[in-house]
Short mmCIF file of C-alpha atoms in Angstrom, two decimals:
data_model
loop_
_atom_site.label_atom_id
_atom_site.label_comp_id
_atom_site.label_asym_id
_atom_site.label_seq_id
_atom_site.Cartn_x
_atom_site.Cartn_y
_atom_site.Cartn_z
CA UNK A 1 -15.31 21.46 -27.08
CA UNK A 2 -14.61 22.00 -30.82
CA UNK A 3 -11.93 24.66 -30.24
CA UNK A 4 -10.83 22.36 -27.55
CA UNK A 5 -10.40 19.13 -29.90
CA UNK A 6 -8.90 21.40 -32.86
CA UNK A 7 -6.26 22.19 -30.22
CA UNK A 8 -5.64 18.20 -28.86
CA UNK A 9 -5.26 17.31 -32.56
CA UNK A 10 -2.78 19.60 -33.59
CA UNK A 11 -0.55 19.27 -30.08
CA UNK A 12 -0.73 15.29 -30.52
CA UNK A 13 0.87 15.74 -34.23
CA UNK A 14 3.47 17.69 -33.00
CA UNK A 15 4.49 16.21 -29.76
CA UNK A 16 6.60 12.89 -29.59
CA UNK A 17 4.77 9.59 -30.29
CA UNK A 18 4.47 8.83 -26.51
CA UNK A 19 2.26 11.61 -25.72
CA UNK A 20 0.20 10.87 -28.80
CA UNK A 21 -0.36 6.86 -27.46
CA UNK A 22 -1.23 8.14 -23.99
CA UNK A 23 -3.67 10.84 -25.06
CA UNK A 24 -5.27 8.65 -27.41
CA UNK A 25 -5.45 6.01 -24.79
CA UNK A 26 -7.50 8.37 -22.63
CA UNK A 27 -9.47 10.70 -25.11
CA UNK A 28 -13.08 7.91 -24.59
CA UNK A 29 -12.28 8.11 -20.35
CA UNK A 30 -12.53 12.28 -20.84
CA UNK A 31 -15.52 11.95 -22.98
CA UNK A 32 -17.43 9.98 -20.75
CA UNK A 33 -16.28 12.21 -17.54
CA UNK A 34 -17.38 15.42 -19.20
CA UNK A 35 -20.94 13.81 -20.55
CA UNK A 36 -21.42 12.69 -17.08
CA UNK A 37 -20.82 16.03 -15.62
CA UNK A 38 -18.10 14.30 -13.57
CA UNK A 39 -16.11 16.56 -11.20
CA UNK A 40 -12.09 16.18 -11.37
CA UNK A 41 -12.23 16.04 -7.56
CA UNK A 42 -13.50 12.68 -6.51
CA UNK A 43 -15.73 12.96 -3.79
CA UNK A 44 -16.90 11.24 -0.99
CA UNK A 45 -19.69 12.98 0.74
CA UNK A 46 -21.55 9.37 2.15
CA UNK A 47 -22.94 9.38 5.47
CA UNK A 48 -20.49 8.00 7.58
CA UNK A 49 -20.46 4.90 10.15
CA UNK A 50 -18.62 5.09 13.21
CA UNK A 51 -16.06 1.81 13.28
CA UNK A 52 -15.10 0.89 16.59
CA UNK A 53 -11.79 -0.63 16.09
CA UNK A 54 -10.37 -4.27 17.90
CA UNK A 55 -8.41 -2.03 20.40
CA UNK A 56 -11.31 -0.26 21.58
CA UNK A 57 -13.18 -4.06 21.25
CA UNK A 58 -10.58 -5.72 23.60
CA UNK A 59 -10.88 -2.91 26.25
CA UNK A 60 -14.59 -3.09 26.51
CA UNK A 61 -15.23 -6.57 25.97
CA UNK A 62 -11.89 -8.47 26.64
CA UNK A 63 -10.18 -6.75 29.33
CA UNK A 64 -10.89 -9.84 32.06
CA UNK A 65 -8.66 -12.15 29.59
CA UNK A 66 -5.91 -10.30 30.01
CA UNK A 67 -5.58 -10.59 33.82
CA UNK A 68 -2.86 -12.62 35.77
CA UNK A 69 -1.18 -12.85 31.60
CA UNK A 70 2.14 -12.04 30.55
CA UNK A 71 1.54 -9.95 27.23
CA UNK A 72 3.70 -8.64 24.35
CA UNK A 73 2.64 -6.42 22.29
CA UNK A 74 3.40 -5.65 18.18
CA UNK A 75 2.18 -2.47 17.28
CA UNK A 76 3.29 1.02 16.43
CA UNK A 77 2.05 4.54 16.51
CA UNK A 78 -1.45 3.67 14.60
CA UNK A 79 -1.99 0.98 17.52
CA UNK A 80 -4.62 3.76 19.45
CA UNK A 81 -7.43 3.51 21.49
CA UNK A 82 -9.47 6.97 21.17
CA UNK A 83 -6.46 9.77 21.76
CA UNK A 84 -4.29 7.04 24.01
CA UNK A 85 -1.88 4.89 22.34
CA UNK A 86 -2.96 1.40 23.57
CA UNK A 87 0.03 0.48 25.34
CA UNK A 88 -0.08 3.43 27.54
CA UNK A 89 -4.18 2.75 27.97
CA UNK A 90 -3.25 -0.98 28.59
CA UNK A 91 -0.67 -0.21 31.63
CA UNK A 92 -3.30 2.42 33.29
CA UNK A 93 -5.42 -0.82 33.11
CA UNK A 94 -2.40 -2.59 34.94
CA UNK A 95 -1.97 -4.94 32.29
CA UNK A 96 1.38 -7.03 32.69
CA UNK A 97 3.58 -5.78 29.43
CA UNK A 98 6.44 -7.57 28.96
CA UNK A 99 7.90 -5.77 25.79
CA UNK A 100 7.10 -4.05 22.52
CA UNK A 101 8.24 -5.59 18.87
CA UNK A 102 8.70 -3.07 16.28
CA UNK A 103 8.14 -3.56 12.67
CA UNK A 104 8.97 -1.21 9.70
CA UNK A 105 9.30 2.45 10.83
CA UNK A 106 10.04 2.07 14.40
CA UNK A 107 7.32 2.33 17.34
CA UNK A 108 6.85 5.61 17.03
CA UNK A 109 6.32 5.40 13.32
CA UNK A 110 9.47 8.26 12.38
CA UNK A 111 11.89 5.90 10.76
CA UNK A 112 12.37 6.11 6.99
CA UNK A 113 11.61 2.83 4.77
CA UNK A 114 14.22 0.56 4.30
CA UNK A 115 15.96 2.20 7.69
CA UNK A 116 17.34 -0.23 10.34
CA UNK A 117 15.32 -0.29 13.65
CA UNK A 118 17.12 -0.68 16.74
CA UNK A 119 16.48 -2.95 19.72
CA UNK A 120 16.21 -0.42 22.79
CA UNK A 121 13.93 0.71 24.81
CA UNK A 122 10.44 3.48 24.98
CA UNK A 123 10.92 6.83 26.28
CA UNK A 124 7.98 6.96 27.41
CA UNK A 125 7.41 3.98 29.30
CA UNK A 126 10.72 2.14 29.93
CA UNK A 127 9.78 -0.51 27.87
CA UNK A 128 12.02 -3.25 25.95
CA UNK A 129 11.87 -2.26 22.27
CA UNK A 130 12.55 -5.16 20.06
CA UNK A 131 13.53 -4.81 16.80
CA UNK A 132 11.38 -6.88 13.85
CA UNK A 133 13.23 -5.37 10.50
CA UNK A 134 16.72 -5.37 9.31
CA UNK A 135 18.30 -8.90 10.17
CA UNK A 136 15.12 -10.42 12.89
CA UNK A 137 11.87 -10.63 11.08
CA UNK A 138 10.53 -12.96 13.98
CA UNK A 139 10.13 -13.32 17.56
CA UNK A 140 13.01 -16.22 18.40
CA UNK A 141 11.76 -18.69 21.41
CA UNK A 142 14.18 -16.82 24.36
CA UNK A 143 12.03 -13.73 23.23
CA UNK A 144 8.67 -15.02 23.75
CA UNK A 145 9.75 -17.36 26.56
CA UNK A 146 8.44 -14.96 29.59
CA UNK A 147 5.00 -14.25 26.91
CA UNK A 148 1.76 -15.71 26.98
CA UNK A 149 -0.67 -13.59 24.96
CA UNK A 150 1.04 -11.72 21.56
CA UNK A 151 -0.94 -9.11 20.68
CA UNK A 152 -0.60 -7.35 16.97
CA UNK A 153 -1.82 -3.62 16.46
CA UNK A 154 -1.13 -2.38 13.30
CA UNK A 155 -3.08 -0.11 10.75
CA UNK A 156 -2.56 -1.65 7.30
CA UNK A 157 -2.74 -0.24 4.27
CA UNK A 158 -4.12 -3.77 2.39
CA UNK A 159 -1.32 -4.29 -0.14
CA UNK A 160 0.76 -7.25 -0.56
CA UNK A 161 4.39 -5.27 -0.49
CA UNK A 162 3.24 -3.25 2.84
CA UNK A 163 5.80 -4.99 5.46
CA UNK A 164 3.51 -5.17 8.09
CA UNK A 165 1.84 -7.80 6.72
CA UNK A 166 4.88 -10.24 6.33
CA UNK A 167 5.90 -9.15 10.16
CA UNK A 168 2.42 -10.31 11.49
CA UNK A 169 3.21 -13.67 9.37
CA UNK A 170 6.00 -14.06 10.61
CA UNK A 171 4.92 -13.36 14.40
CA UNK A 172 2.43 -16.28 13.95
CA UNK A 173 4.74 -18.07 13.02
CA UNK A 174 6.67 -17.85 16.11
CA UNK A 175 3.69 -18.35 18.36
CA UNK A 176 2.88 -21.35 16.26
CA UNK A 177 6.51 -22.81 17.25
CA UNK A 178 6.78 -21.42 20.92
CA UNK A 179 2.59 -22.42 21.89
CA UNK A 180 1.89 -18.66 22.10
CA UNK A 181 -1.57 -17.12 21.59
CA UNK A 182 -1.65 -14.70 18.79
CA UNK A 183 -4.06 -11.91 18.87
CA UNK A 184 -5.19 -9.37 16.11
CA UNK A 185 -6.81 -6.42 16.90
CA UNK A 186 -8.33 -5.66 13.32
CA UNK A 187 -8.48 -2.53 11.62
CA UNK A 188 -10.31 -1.15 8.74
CA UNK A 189 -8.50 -1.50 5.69
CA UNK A 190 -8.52 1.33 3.18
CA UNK A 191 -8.34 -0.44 0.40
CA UNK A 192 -10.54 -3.11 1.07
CA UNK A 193 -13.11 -1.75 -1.10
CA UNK A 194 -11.41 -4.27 -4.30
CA UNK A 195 -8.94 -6.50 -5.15
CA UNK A 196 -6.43 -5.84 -8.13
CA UNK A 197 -2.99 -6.42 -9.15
CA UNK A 198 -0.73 -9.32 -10.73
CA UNK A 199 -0.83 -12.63 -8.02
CA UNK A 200 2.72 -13.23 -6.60
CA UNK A 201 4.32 -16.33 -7.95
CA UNK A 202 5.82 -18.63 -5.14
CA UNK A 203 9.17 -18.71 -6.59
CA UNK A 204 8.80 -14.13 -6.07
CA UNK A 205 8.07 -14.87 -2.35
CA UNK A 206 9.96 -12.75 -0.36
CA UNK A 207 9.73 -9.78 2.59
CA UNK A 208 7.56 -7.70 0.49
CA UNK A 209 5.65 -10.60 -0.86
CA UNK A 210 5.18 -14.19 0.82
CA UNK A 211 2.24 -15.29 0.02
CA UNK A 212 0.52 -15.96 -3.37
CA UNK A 213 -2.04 -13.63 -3.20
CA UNK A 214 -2.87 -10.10 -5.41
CA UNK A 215 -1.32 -6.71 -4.82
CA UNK A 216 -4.12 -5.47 -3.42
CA UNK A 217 -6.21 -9.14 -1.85
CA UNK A 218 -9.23 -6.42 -0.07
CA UNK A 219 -9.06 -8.03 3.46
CA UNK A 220 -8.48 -6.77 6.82
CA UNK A 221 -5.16 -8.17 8.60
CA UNK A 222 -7.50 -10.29 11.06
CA UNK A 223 -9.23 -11.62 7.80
CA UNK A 224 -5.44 -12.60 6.30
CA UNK A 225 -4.51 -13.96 9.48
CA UNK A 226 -7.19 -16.41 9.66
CA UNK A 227 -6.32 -17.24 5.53
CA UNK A 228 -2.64 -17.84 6.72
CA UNK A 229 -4.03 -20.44 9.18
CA UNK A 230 -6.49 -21.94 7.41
CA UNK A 231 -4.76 -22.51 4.55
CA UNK A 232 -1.92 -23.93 5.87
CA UNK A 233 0.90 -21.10 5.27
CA UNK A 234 2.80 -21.46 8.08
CA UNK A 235 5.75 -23.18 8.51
CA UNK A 236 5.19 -26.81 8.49
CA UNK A 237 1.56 -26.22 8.67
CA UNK A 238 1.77 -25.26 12.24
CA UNK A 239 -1.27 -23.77 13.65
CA UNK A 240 -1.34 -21.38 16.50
CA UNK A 241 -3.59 -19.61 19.45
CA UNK A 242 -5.25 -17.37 17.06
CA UNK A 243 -7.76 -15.20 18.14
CA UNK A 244 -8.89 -12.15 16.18
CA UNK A 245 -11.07 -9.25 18.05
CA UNK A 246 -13.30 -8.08 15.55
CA UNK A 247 -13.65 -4.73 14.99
CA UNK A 248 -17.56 -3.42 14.95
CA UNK A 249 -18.95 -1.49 12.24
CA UNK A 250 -16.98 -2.13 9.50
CA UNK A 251 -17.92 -3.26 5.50
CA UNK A 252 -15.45 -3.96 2.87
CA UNK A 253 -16.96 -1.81 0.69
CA UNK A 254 -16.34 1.30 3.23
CA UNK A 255 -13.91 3.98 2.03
CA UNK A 256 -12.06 5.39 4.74
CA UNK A 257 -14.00 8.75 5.36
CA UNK A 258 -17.36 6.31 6.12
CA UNK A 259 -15.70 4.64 8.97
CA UNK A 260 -15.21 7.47 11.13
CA UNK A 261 -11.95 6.97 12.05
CA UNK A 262 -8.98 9.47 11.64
CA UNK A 263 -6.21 8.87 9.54
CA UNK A 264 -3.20 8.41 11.07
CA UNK A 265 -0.39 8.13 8.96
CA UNK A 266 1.16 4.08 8.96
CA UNK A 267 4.45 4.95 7.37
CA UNK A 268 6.25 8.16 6.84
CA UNK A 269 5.46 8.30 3.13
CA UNK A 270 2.14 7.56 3.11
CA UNK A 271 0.59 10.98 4.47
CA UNK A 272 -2.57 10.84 3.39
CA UNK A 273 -5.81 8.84 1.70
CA UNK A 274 -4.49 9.71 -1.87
CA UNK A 275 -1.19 8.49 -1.05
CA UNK A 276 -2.30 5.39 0.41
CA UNK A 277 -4.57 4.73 -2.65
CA UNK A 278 -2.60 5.53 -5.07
CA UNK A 279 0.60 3.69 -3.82
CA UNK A 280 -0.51 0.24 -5.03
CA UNK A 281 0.40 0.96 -8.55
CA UNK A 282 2.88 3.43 -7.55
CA UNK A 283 4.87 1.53 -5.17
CA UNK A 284 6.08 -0.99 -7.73
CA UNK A 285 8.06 1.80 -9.71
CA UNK A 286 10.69 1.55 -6.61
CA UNK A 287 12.14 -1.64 -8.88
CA UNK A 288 12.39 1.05 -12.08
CA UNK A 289 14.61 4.21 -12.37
CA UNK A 290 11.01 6.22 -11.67
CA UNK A 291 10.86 8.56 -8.19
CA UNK A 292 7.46 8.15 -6.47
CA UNK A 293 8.05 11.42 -4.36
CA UNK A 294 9.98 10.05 -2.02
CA UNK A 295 12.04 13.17 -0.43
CA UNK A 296 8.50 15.76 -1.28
CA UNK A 297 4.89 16.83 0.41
CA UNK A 298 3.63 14.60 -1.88
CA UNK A 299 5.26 10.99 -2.27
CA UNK A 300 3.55 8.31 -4.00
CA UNK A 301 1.14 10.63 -5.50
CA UNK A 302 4.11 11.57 -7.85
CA UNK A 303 6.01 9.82 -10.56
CA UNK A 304 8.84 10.89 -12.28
CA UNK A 305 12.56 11.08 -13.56
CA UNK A 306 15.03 13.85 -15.22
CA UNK A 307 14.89 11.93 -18.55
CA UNK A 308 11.07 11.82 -19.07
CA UNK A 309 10.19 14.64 -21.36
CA UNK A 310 5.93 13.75 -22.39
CA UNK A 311 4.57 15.08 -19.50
CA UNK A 312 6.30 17.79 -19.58
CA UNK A 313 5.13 19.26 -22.66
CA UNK A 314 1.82 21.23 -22.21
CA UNK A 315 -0.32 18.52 -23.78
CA UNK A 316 -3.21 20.09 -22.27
CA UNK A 317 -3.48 23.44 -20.64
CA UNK A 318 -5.57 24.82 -18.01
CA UNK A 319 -6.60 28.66 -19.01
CA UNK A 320 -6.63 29.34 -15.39
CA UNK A 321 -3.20 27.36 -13.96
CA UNK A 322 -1.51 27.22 -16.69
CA UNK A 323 -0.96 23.33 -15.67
CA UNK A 324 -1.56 20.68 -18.06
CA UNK A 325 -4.19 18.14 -16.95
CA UNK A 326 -5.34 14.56 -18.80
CA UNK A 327 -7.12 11.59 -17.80
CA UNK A 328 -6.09 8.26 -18.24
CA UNK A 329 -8.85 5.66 -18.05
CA UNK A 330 -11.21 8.73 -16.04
CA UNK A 331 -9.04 9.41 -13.65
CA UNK A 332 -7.15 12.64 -13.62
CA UNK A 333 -3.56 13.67 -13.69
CA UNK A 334 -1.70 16.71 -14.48
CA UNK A 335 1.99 17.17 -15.91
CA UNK A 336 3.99 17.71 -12.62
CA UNK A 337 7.96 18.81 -12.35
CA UNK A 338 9.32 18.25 -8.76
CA UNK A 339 12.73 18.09 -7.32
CA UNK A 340 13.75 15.37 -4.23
CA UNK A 341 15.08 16.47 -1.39
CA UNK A 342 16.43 15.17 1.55
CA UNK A 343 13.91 14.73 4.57
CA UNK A 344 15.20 13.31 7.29
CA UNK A 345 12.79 10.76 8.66
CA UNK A 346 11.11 10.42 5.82
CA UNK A 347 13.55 10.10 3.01
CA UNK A 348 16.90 10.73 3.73
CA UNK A 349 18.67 10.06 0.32
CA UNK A 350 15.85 9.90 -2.06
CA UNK A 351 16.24 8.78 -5.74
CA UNK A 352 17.05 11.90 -8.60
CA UNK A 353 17.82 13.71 -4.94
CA UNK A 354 17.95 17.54 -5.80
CA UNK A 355 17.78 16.89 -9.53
CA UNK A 356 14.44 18.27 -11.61
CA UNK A 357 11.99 15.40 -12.37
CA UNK A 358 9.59 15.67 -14.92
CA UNK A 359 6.18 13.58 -14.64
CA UNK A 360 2.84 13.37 -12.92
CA UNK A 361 0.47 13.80 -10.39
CA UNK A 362 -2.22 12.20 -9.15
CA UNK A 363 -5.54 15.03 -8.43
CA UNK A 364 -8.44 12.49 -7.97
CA UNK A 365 -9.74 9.79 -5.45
CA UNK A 366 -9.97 6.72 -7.81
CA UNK A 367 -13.40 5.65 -8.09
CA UNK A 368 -13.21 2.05 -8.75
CA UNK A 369 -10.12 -0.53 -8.37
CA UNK A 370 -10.56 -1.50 -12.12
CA UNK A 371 -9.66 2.65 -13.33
CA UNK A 372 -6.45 2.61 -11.16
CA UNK A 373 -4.86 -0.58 -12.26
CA UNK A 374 -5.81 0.33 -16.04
CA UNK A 375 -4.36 3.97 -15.49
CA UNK A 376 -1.36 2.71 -13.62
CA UNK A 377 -0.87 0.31 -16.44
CA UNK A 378 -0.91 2.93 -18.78
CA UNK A 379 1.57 5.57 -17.03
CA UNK A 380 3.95 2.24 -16.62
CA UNK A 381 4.03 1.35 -20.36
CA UNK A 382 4.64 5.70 -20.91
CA UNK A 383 7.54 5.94 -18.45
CA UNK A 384 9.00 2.35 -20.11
CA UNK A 385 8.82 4.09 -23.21
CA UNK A 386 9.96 6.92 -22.86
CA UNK A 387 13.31 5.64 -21.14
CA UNK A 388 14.24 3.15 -23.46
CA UNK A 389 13.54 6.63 -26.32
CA UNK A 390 15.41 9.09 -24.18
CA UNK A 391 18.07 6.83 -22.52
CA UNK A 392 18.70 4.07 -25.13
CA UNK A 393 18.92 1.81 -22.38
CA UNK A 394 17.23 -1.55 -21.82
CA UNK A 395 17.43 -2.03 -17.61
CA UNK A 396 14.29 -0.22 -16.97
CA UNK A 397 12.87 -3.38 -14.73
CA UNK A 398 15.62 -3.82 -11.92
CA UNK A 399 15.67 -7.15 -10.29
CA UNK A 400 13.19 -5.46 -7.24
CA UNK A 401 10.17 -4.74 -9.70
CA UNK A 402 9.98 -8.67 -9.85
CA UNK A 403 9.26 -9.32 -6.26
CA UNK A 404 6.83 -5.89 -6.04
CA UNK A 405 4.85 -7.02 -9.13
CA UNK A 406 5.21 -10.48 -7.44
CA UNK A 407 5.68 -12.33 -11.47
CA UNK A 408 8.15 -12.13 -14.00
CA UNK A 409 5.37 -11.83 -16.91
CA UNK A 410 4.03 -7.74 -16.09
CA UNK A 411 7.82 -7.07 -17.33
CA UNK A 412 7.45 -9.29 -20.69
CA UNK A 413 3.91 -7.77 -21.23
CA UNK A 414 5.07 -4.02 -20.89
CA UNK A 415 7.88 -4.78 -23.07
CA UNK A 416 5.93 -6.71 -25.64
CA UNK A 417 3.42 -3.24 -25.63
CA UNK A 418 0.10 -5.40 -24.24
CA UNK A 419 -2.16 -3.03 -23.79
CA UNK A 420 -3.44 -2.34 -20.10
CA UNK A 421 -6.64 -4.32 -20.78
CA UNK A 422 -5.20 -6.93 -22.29
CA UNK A 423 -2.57 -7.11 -19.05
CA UNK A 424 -5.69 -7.00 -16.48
CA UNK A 425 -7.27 -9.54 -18.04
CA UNK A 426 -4.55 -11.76 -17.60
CA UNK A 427 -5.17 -11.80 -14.03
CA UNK A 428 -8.59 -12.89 -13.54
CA UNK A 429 -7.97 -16.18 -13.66
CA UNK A 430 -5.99 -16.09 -10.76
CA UNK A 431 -7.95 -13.05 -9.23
CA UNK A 432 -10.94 -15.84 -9.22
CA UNK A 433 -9.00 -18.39 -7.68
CA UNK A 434 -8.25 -16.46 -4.96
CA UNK A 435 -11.50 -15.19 -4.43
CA UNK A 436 -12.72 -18.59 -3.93
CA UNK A 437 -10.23 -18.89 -1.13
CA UNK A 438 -10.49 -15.53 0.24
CA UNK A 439 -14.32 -15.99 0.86
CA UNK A 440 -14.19 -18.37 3.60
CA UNK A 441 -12.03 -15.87 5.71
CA UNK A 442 -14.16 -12.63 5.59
CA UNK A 443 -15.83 -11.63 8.79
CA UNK A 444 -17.28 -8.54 7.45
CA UNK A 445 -20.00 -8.05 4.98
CA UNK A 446 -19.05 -6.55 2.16
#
């Protein structure tokens, strides 16, 4: 450990002054990993808990409600029962399916973000395929005129940017209007363990934000659902036919490995459990000139740009890799050069495409929601940095970071060099507030 500080010390004087605040920022979380006897590699070895999801619920328990009903279904490729996607299941059952709405990535889940869905119709089953992204975000009455019973399918990834939250708002919001019943089939949410992040300010409300909740709020959609109608966030303070089918088995404080269930990919870009826990402080850099990954294996476990030069440098070398690994707040990173590509269906023309970036990678689970807002704090103030050193330029926070962060105030705390602390605790205020509000939704311990 002496040869090993000896060695910090005198790369920290040499590198540039960004390196030397990060490092510093993260010398205590190294200390207390290595006198814990902490492994790099975040682990999750619980026993697990088979969850039963609401799909599986409706089909056992519900099935007789759905008889003599004209139903609609929103839902994509996560919406399975066992090995069966749950439409196909629910027309073996001879369940009257009118049509399909689509959110985000298409039905089958293969479209790109940000990439217009068509109306059309299933392969498969010769169903109408209506779109809910690009121009329509909502059912309109002549679509939901021959519907009785809406039901919404949808694995969420429990962040308040991830579109398929706004569609299922929106979709209750046309019930509400049209006298429609609403059903959620709920899901686990893998980030439901916490809640973290910056509360959106109503006057930031849009697509990837309408409600005035934190990035990550730690409920399950059918838990949110019953918030928007409780609280009175629909339209005119509609109500409508809501009914949510519980899914069995599940606590908030469940990581996804405990519940049983596989992982099936929601979106394109979000291929795994690191990616999906990692992209609520990642995600936000898609309002900054920083690549997440988009157009690699690895996207939004990734951060980077051609002009940032820190992580580049060997700060700290691993004898065996030759890679240079850090921690920021105890969890831990390594200095990571990639190069975008395009992948069709995932990322078509991704940011810096076929340019070197130099940056980082996430290589742990985090093991508490307080560690990856500090850390993502602190690789947000390096990367704003750095590009106002290397670039001279001032436009690192494009208009978009505003409506991801939700509030104009992260922006004029980064710039003013608060430290991530002092930003976090910013929050709690609000964080409170909406805990107080969030309680009388939950339907599962936590």
């Amino acid at each position: 450990m002496a040869k090993m500080g000896k060695t910090l010390i005198l790369t920290l004087r040499t590198y540039s002054l960004l390196s030397w605040i990060l490092m510093i920022g993260c010398l205590s979380a190294l200390s207390g990993c290595a006198q814990s006897g902490q492994s790099s590699k975040q682990e999750f070895s619980v026993e697990k808990t088979v969850v039963q999801a609401g799909a599986e619920i409706l089909i056992q328990e519900k099935l007789a409600l759905l008889k003599g009903k004209r139903v609609a279904l929103v839902t994509n490729h996560t919406g399975r029962v066992g090995d069966t996607h749950l439409v196909d299941t629910l027309l073996q059952l001879k369940v009257n399916i009118q049509k399909i709405f689509v959110p985000e990535h298409g039905f089958r889940g293969e479209a790109e973000a940000g990439a217009g869905i068509q109306d059309g119709k299933d392969a498969r089953t010769g169903l109408p395929l209506i779109s809910l992204y690009g121009d329509r975000k909502m059912p309109t009455q002549e679509d939901l005129e021959d519907v009785d019973i809406l039901l919404y399918d949808i694995q969420d990834v429990g962040t308040r940017f991830y579109t398929y939250l706004s569609t299922m708002a929106y979709c209750m919001e046309s019930c509400a209007r049209d006298s429609v019943a609403f059903w959620v089939l709920d899901r686990p949410n893998p980030n439901g363990w916490y809640i973290g992040g910056p509360v959106l300010k109503p006057e930031n409300s849009s697509f990837v934000g309408l409600h005035s909740v934190p990035v990550v709020h730690g409920m399950t959609l059918g838990e949110y659902a019953r918030m928007i109608q409780g609280e009175g966030w629909l339209k005119e303070g509609k109500k409508c036919r809501l009914e949510v089918i519980q899914a069995k088995g599940y606590k908030h404080g469940m990581r996804w490995e405990e519940t049983g269930l596989e992982w099936i990919p929601p979106s394109p870009n979000l291929p795994d459990l690191l990616a999906a826990e990692y992209y609520p402080i990642l995600c936000w850099y898609e309002g900054t000139p920083v690549s997440v990954g988009r157009g690699t294996e690895s996207p939004f476990t990734l951060a980077g740009a051609p002009w940032h030069i820190a992580f580049k440098r060997r700060i700290y070398t691993d004898s065996l890799e030759g890679a240079s690994q850090f921690q920021v707040y105890g969890l831990g990173f390594q200095a990571k050069s990639f190069v975008p590509r395009s992948i069709p269906g995932k990322s078509a023309s991704p940011m810096y495409e076929n340019e070197i970036c130099h940056g980082v990678k996430a290589s742990q689970r985090p093991s508490s929601g307080d560690s990856l807002w500090l850390a993502g704090l602190q690789l947000l103030q390096s990367f704003h940095q750095e590009y106002r050193e290397q670039t001279k330029k001032e436009d690192f926070f494009r208009p978009f970071f505003r409506k991801l962060s939700g509030t104009d105030e992260l922006a004029v705390q980064i710039r003013a060099g608060k430290t991530p602390v002092e930003i976090q605790d910013s929050w709690k205020g609000e964080i409170a507030r909406f805990r107080a509000i969030r309680n009388k939704y939950l339907v599962y311990p936590e």
